[in-house]
């Protein structure tokens, strides 16, 4: 069904198509019948979720459609990135499809309605599933750490976990938080704030795919020391693009989808090897099928997320991945997906 209407949807520019998707989800009319498999039911923090497949940050930037996304079958939803103040983001066009490469490039630049309005959205619409809230600084801020803290204060009580996004390539200097000293300072201040306001919320840190394997060691140690619960590997890439086919390949922005899959898997494998599940990994990058999801789990991810896969494969993607994953597991005689984490 989706294959038939995809060429029609792809006649719109990607951002318009996304806005239409949001409108469609708000009408709650999407005819997806969700399948549940015992083999995919997992624990996430203190909750049981129907499957470990989440929608990645950026799809529901303003926390408007997380409940319809649960209805599509997603086991968890991460909203955001939300900044303290509302901001427009970069000038349009700022999202590009690379069809031959099954990829996207975006330079949206944290367009969102700001933390006050987002908190109002969540407050007035109780999440029906497990919710992550992804936060970041405004583009024109004088102090990025203060921005994270402002957002944290407004939003920490509304989700099941808060993601500290240090990895968007579209906010200048954001990725400098991959430097040990800067990361340490950010997490120290965040933990002080948590103490001050008596918050027990779990923290995830989302990292870039463009770091060197050897940096994972140091970054992971800092996360561990600061009691970070999850690492999200990874955000979009600003790496080399010579090998891509589509004419849009040199557009400025972050690359997502199939071309970043291997990069993300390698980092997941390395991180799992070093930290052996002491920090749980949420694996992201190029997931669009049962096989690609399976690769992430055996590389070491406890949970996965996707964005670009939904653009190319449509709203039934969770069912499709669930069917295929369940088949893999039963043909291997595995009862639950948790048994295969890091088994590669
Ligand atoms: C259009 C678009 C917007 C995104 N916006 C955000 C964002 O606001 N915050 C964030 O942490 N990641 C954002 N991402 C990154 C995704 O969450 C994900 O990490 C990345 O796209 C890799 O996954 P994928 O290959 O399944 O798309 C965005 C990705 C896309 C394609």
JSON list of C-alpha atoms and ligand atoms in Angstrom, two decimals, residues 18 55-59 61 78-82 94-96 102-111 134-135 163-170 206-207 232-237 254-261 264 283-288 296 305-311, ligand 1:
[
{"chain": "A", "resi": 18, "resn": "UNK", "atom": "CA", "xyz": [6.69, 15.51, 6.98]},
{"chain": "A", "resi": 55, "resn": "UNK", "atom": "CA", "xyz": [11.04, 6.43, 16.89]},
{"chain": "A", "resi": 56, "resn": "UNK", "atom": "CA", "xyz": [14.15, 8.59, 16.97]},
{"chain": "A", "resi": 57, "resn": "UNK", "atom": "CA", "xyz": [14.29, 12.26, 17.96]},
{"chain": "A", "resi": 58, "resn": "UNK", "atom": "CA", "xyz": [13.42, 14.75, 15.24]},
{"chain": "A", "resi": 59, "resn": "UNK", "atom": "CA", "xyz": [10.23, 13.11, 14.02]},
{"chain": "A", "resi": 61, "resn": "UNK", "atom": "CA", "xyz": [10.06, 17.67, 17.55]},
{"chain": "A", "resi": 78, "resn": "UNK", "atom": "CA", "xyz": [11.66, 10.15, 21.83]},
{"chain": "A", "resi": 79, "resn": "UNK", "atom": "CA", "xyz": [10.38, 13.68, 21.27]},
{"chain": "A", "resi": 80, "resn": "UNK", "atom": "CA", "xyz": [12.49, 16.79, 20.57]},
{"chain": "A", "resi": 81, "resn": "UNK", "atom": "CA", "xyz": [15.06, 18.15, 20.24]},
{"chain": "A", "resi": 82, "resn": "UNK", "atom": "CA", "xyz": [13.47, 20.81, 22.41]},
{"chain": "A", "resi": 94, "resn": "UNK", "atom": "CA", "xyz": [16.71, 22.29, 4.75]},
{"chain": "A", "resi": 95, "resn": "UNK", "atom": "CA", "xyz": [15.78, 18.63, 4.28]},
{"chain": "A", "resi": 96, "resn": "UNK", "atom": "CA", "xyz": [16.86, 16.64, 1.21]},
{"chain": "A", "resi": 102, "resn": "UNK", "atom": "CA", "xyz": [17.97, 5.52, 0.89]},
{"chain": "A", "resi": 103, "resn": "UNK", "atom": "CA", "xyz": [19.14, 8.50, 2.88]},
{"chain": "A", "resi": 104, "resn": "UNK", "atom": "CA", "xyz": [18.25, 12.01, 3.98]},
{"chain": "A", "resi": 105, "resn": "UNK", "atom": "CA", "xyz": [20.33, 15.09, 4.66]},
{"chain": "A", "resi": 106, "resn": "UNK", "atom": "CA", "xyz": [18.88, 17.64, 7.06]},
{"chain": "A", "resi": 107, "resn": "UNK", "atom": "CA", "xyz": [20.07, 20.96, 8.38]},
{"chain": "A", "resi": 108, "resn": "UNK", "atom": "CA", "xyz": [16.86, 21.88, 10.21]},
{"chain": "A", "resi": 109, "resn": "UNK", "atom": "CA", "xyz": [18.76, 23.44, 13.12]},
{"chain": "A", "resi": 110, "resn": "UNK", "atom": "CA", "xyz": [16.48, 22.54, 16.06]},
{"chain": "A", "resi": 111, "resn": "UNK", "atom": "CA", "xyz": [13.27, 24.13, 14.77]},
{"chain": "A", "resi": 134, "resn": "UNK", "atom": "CA", "xyz": [15.51, 15.08, 23.92]},
{"chain": "A", "resi": 135, "resn": "UNK", "atom": "CA", "xyz": [16.90, 18.52, 24.84]},
{"chain": "A", "resi": 163, "resn": "UNK", "atom": "CA", "xyz": [18.33, 12.76, 26.34]},
{"chain": "A", "resi": 164, "resn": "UNK", "atom": "CA", "xyz": [21.18, 15.23, 26.33]},
{"chain": "A", "resi": 165, "resn": "UNK", "atom": "CA", "xyz": [21.76, 15.81, 22.65]},
{"chain": "A", "resi": 166, "resn": "UNK", "atom": "CA", "xyz": [25.41, 16.74, 22.09]},
{"chain": "A", "resi": 167, "resn": "UNK", "atom": "CA", "xyz": [25.58, 15.53, 18.52]},
{"chain": "A", "resi": 168, "resn": "UNK", "atom": "CA", "xyz": [23.49, 17.48, 16.05]},
{"chain": "A", "resi": 169, "resn": "UNK", "atom": "CA", "xyz": [25.83, 18.76, 13.32]},
{"chain": "A", "resi": 170, "resn": "UNK", "atom": "CA", "xyz": [23.49, 21.71, 12.69]},
{"chain": "A", "resi": 206, "resn": "UNK", "atom": "CA", "xyz": [23.24, 10.99, 22.25]},
{"chain": "A", "resi": 207, "resn": "UNK", "atom": "CA", "xyz": [26.57, 10.93, 20.45]},
{"chain": "A", "resi": 232, "resn": "UNK", "atom": "CA", "xyz": [22.35, 6.72, 21.98]},
{"chain": "A", "resi": 233, "resn": "UNK", "atom": "CA", "xyz": [24.57, 5.73, 19.06]},
{"chain": "A", "resi": 234, "resn": "UNK", "atom": "CA", "xyz": [24.13, 7.67, 16.86]},
{"chain": "A", "resi": 235, "resn": "UNK", "atom": "CA", "xyz": [22.97, 10.98, 15.47]},
{"chain": "A", "resi": 236, "resn": "UNK", "atom": "CA", "xyz": [23.38, 11.99, 11.80]},
{"chain": "A", "resi": 237, "resn": "UNK", "atom": "CA", "xyz": [26.80, 12.15, 10.16]},
{"chain": "A", "resi": 254, "resn": "UNK", "atom": "CA", "xyz": [23.50, 15.62, 8.79]},
{"chain": "A", "resi": 255, "resn": "UNK", "atom": "CA", "xyz": [23.29, 12.43, 6.76]},
{"chain": "A", "resi": 256, "resn": "UNK", "atom": "CA", "xyz": [20.93, 9.68, 7.95]},
{"chain": "A", "resi": 257, "resn": "UNK", "atom": "CA", "xyz": [19.68, 6.33, 6.69]},
{"chain": "A", "resi": 258, "resn": "UNK", "atom": "CA", "xyz": [21.47, 3.45, 4.98]},
{"chain": "A", "resi": 259, "resn": "UNK", "atom": "CA", "xyz": [24.86, 5.15, 4.43]},
{"chain": "A", "resi": 260, "resn": "UNK", "atom": "CA", "xyz": [25.42, 5.59, 8.19]},
{"chain": "A", "resi": 261, "resn": "UNK", "atom": "CA", "xyz": [24.32, 2.09, 9.19]},
{"chain": "A", "resi": 264, "resn": "UNK", "atom": "CA", "xyz": [26.80, 3.29, 13.73]},
{"chain": "A", "resi": 283, "resn": "UNK", "atom": "CA", "xyz": [21.23, 1.86, 18.52]},
{"chain": "A", "resi": 284, "resn": "UNK", "atom": "CA", "xyz": [20.21, 4.22, 15.71]},
{"chain": "A", "resi": 285, "resn": "UNK", "atom": "CA", "xyz": [21.22, 4.63, 12.07]},
{"chain": "A", "resi": 286, "resn": "UNK", "atom": "CA", "xyz": [19.87, 2.99, 8.94]},
{"chain": "A", "resi": 287, "resn": "UNK", "atom": "CA", "xyz": [17.36, 0.63, 10.54]},
{"chain": "A", "resi": 288, "resn": "UNK", "atom": "CA", "xyz": [14.63, -0.17, 8.01]},
{"chain": "A", "resi": 296, "resn": "UNK", "atom": "CA", "xyz": [22.02, -3.62, 15.86]},
{"chain": "A", "resi": 305, "resn": "UNK", "atom": "CA", "xyz": [15.40, 3.71, 17.06]},
{"chain": "A", "resi": 306, "resn": "UNK", "atom": "CA", "xyz": [14.73, 4.81, 13.51]},
{"chain": "A", "resi": 307, "resn": "UNK", "atom": "CA", "xyz": [13.68, 7.85, 11.53]},
{"chain": "A", "resi": 308, "resn": "UNK", "atom": "CA", "xyz": [14.76, 7.65, 7.87]},
{"chain": "A", "resi": 309, "resn": "UNK", "atom": "CA", "xyz": [13.47, 4.07, 7.55]},
{"chain": "A", "resi": 310, "resn": "UNK", "atom": "CA", "xyz": [9.94, 5.32, 8.20]},
{"chain": "A", "resi": 311, "resn": "UNK", "atom": "CA", "xyz": [10.27, 7.91, 5.40]},
{"chain": "B", "resi": 1, "resn": "LIG", "atom": "C1", "xyz": [14.85, 15.23, 9.41]},
{"chain": "B", "resi": 1, "resn": "LIG", "atom": "C2", "xyz": [15.59, 14.78, 10.63]},
{"chain": "B", "resi": 1, "resn": "LIG", "atom": "C3", "xyz": [15.57, 15.54, 11.80]},
{"chain": "B", "resi": 1, "resn": "LIG", "atom": "C4", "xyz": [16.26, 15.12, 12.94]},
{"chain": "B", "resi": 1, "resn": "LIG", "atom": "N1", "xyz": [16.20, 15.87, 14.08]},
{"chain": "B", "resi": 1, "resn": "LIG", "atom": "C5", "xyz": [16.84, 15.42, 15.19]},
{"chain": "B", "resi": 1, "resn": "LIG", "atom": "C6", "xyz": [16.73, 16.15, 16.41]},
{"chain": "B", "resi": 1, "resn": "LIG", "atom": "O1", "xyz": [16.05, 17.16, 16.51]},
{"chain": "B", "resi": 1, "resn": "LIG", "atom": "N2", "xyz": [17.43, 15.67, 17.48]},
{"chain": "B", "resi": 1, "resn": "LIG", "atom": "C7", "xyz": [18.17, 14.53, 17.45]},
{"chain": "B", "resi": 1, "resn": "LIG", "atom": "O2", "xyz": [18.76, 14.13, 18.45]},
{"chain": "B", "resi": 1, "resn": "LIG", "atom": "N3", "xyz": [18.27, 13.82, 16.30]},
{"chain": "B", "resi": 1, "resn": "LIG", "atom": "C8", "xyz": [17.62, 14.24, 15.19]},
{"chain": "B", "resi": 1, "resn": "LIG", "atom": "N4", "xyz": [17.71, 13.51, 14.03]},
{"chain": "B", "resi": 1, "resn": "LIG", "atom": "C9", "xyz": [18.57, 12.29, 14.02]},
{"chain": "B", "resi": 1, "resn": "LIG", "atom": "C10", "xyz": [17.78, 11.01, 14.24]},
{"chain": "B", "resi": 1, "resn": "LIG", "atom": "O3", "xyz": [17.19, 11.00, 15.50]},
{"chain": "B", "resi": 1, "resn": "LIG", "atom": "C11", "xyz": [18.68, 9.77, 14.07]},
{"chain": "B", "resi": 1, "resn": "LIG", "atom": "O4", "xyz": [19.65, 9.81, 15.10]},
{"chain": "B", "resi": 1, "resn": "LIG", "atom": "C12", "xyz": [19.40, 9.73, 12.74]},
{"chain": "B", "resi": 1, "resn": "LIG", "atom": "O5", "xyz": [18.53, 10.17, 11.71]},
{"chain": "B", "resi": 1, "resn": "LIG", "atom": "C13", "xyz": [19.87, 8.30, 12.39]},
{"chain": "B", "resi": 1, "resn": "LIG", "atom": "O6", "xyz": [18.78, 7.42, 12.32]},
{"chain": "B", "resi": 1, "resn": "LIG", "atom": "P1", "xyz": [18.06, 6.98, 10.94]},
{"chain": "B", "resi": 1, "resn": "LIG", "atom": "O7", "xyz": [19.14, 6.53, 10.01]},
{"chain": "B", "resi": 1, "resn": "LIG", "atom": "O8", "xyz": [17.12, 5.90, 11.33]},
{"chain": "B", "resi": 1, "resn": "LIG", "atom": "O9", "xyz": [17.35, 8.19, 10.44]},
{"chain": "B", "resi": 1, "resn": "LIG", "atom": "C14", "xyz": [17.01, 13.92, 12.90]},
{"chain": "B", "resi": 1, "resn": "LIG", "atom": "C15", "xyz": [17.03, 13.16, 11.72]},
{"chain": "B", "resi": 1, "resn": "LIG", "atom": "C16", "xyz": [16.33, 13.56, 10.61]},
{"chain": "B", "resi": 1, "resn": "LIG", "atom": "C17", "xyz": [16.38, 12.71, 9.36]}
]
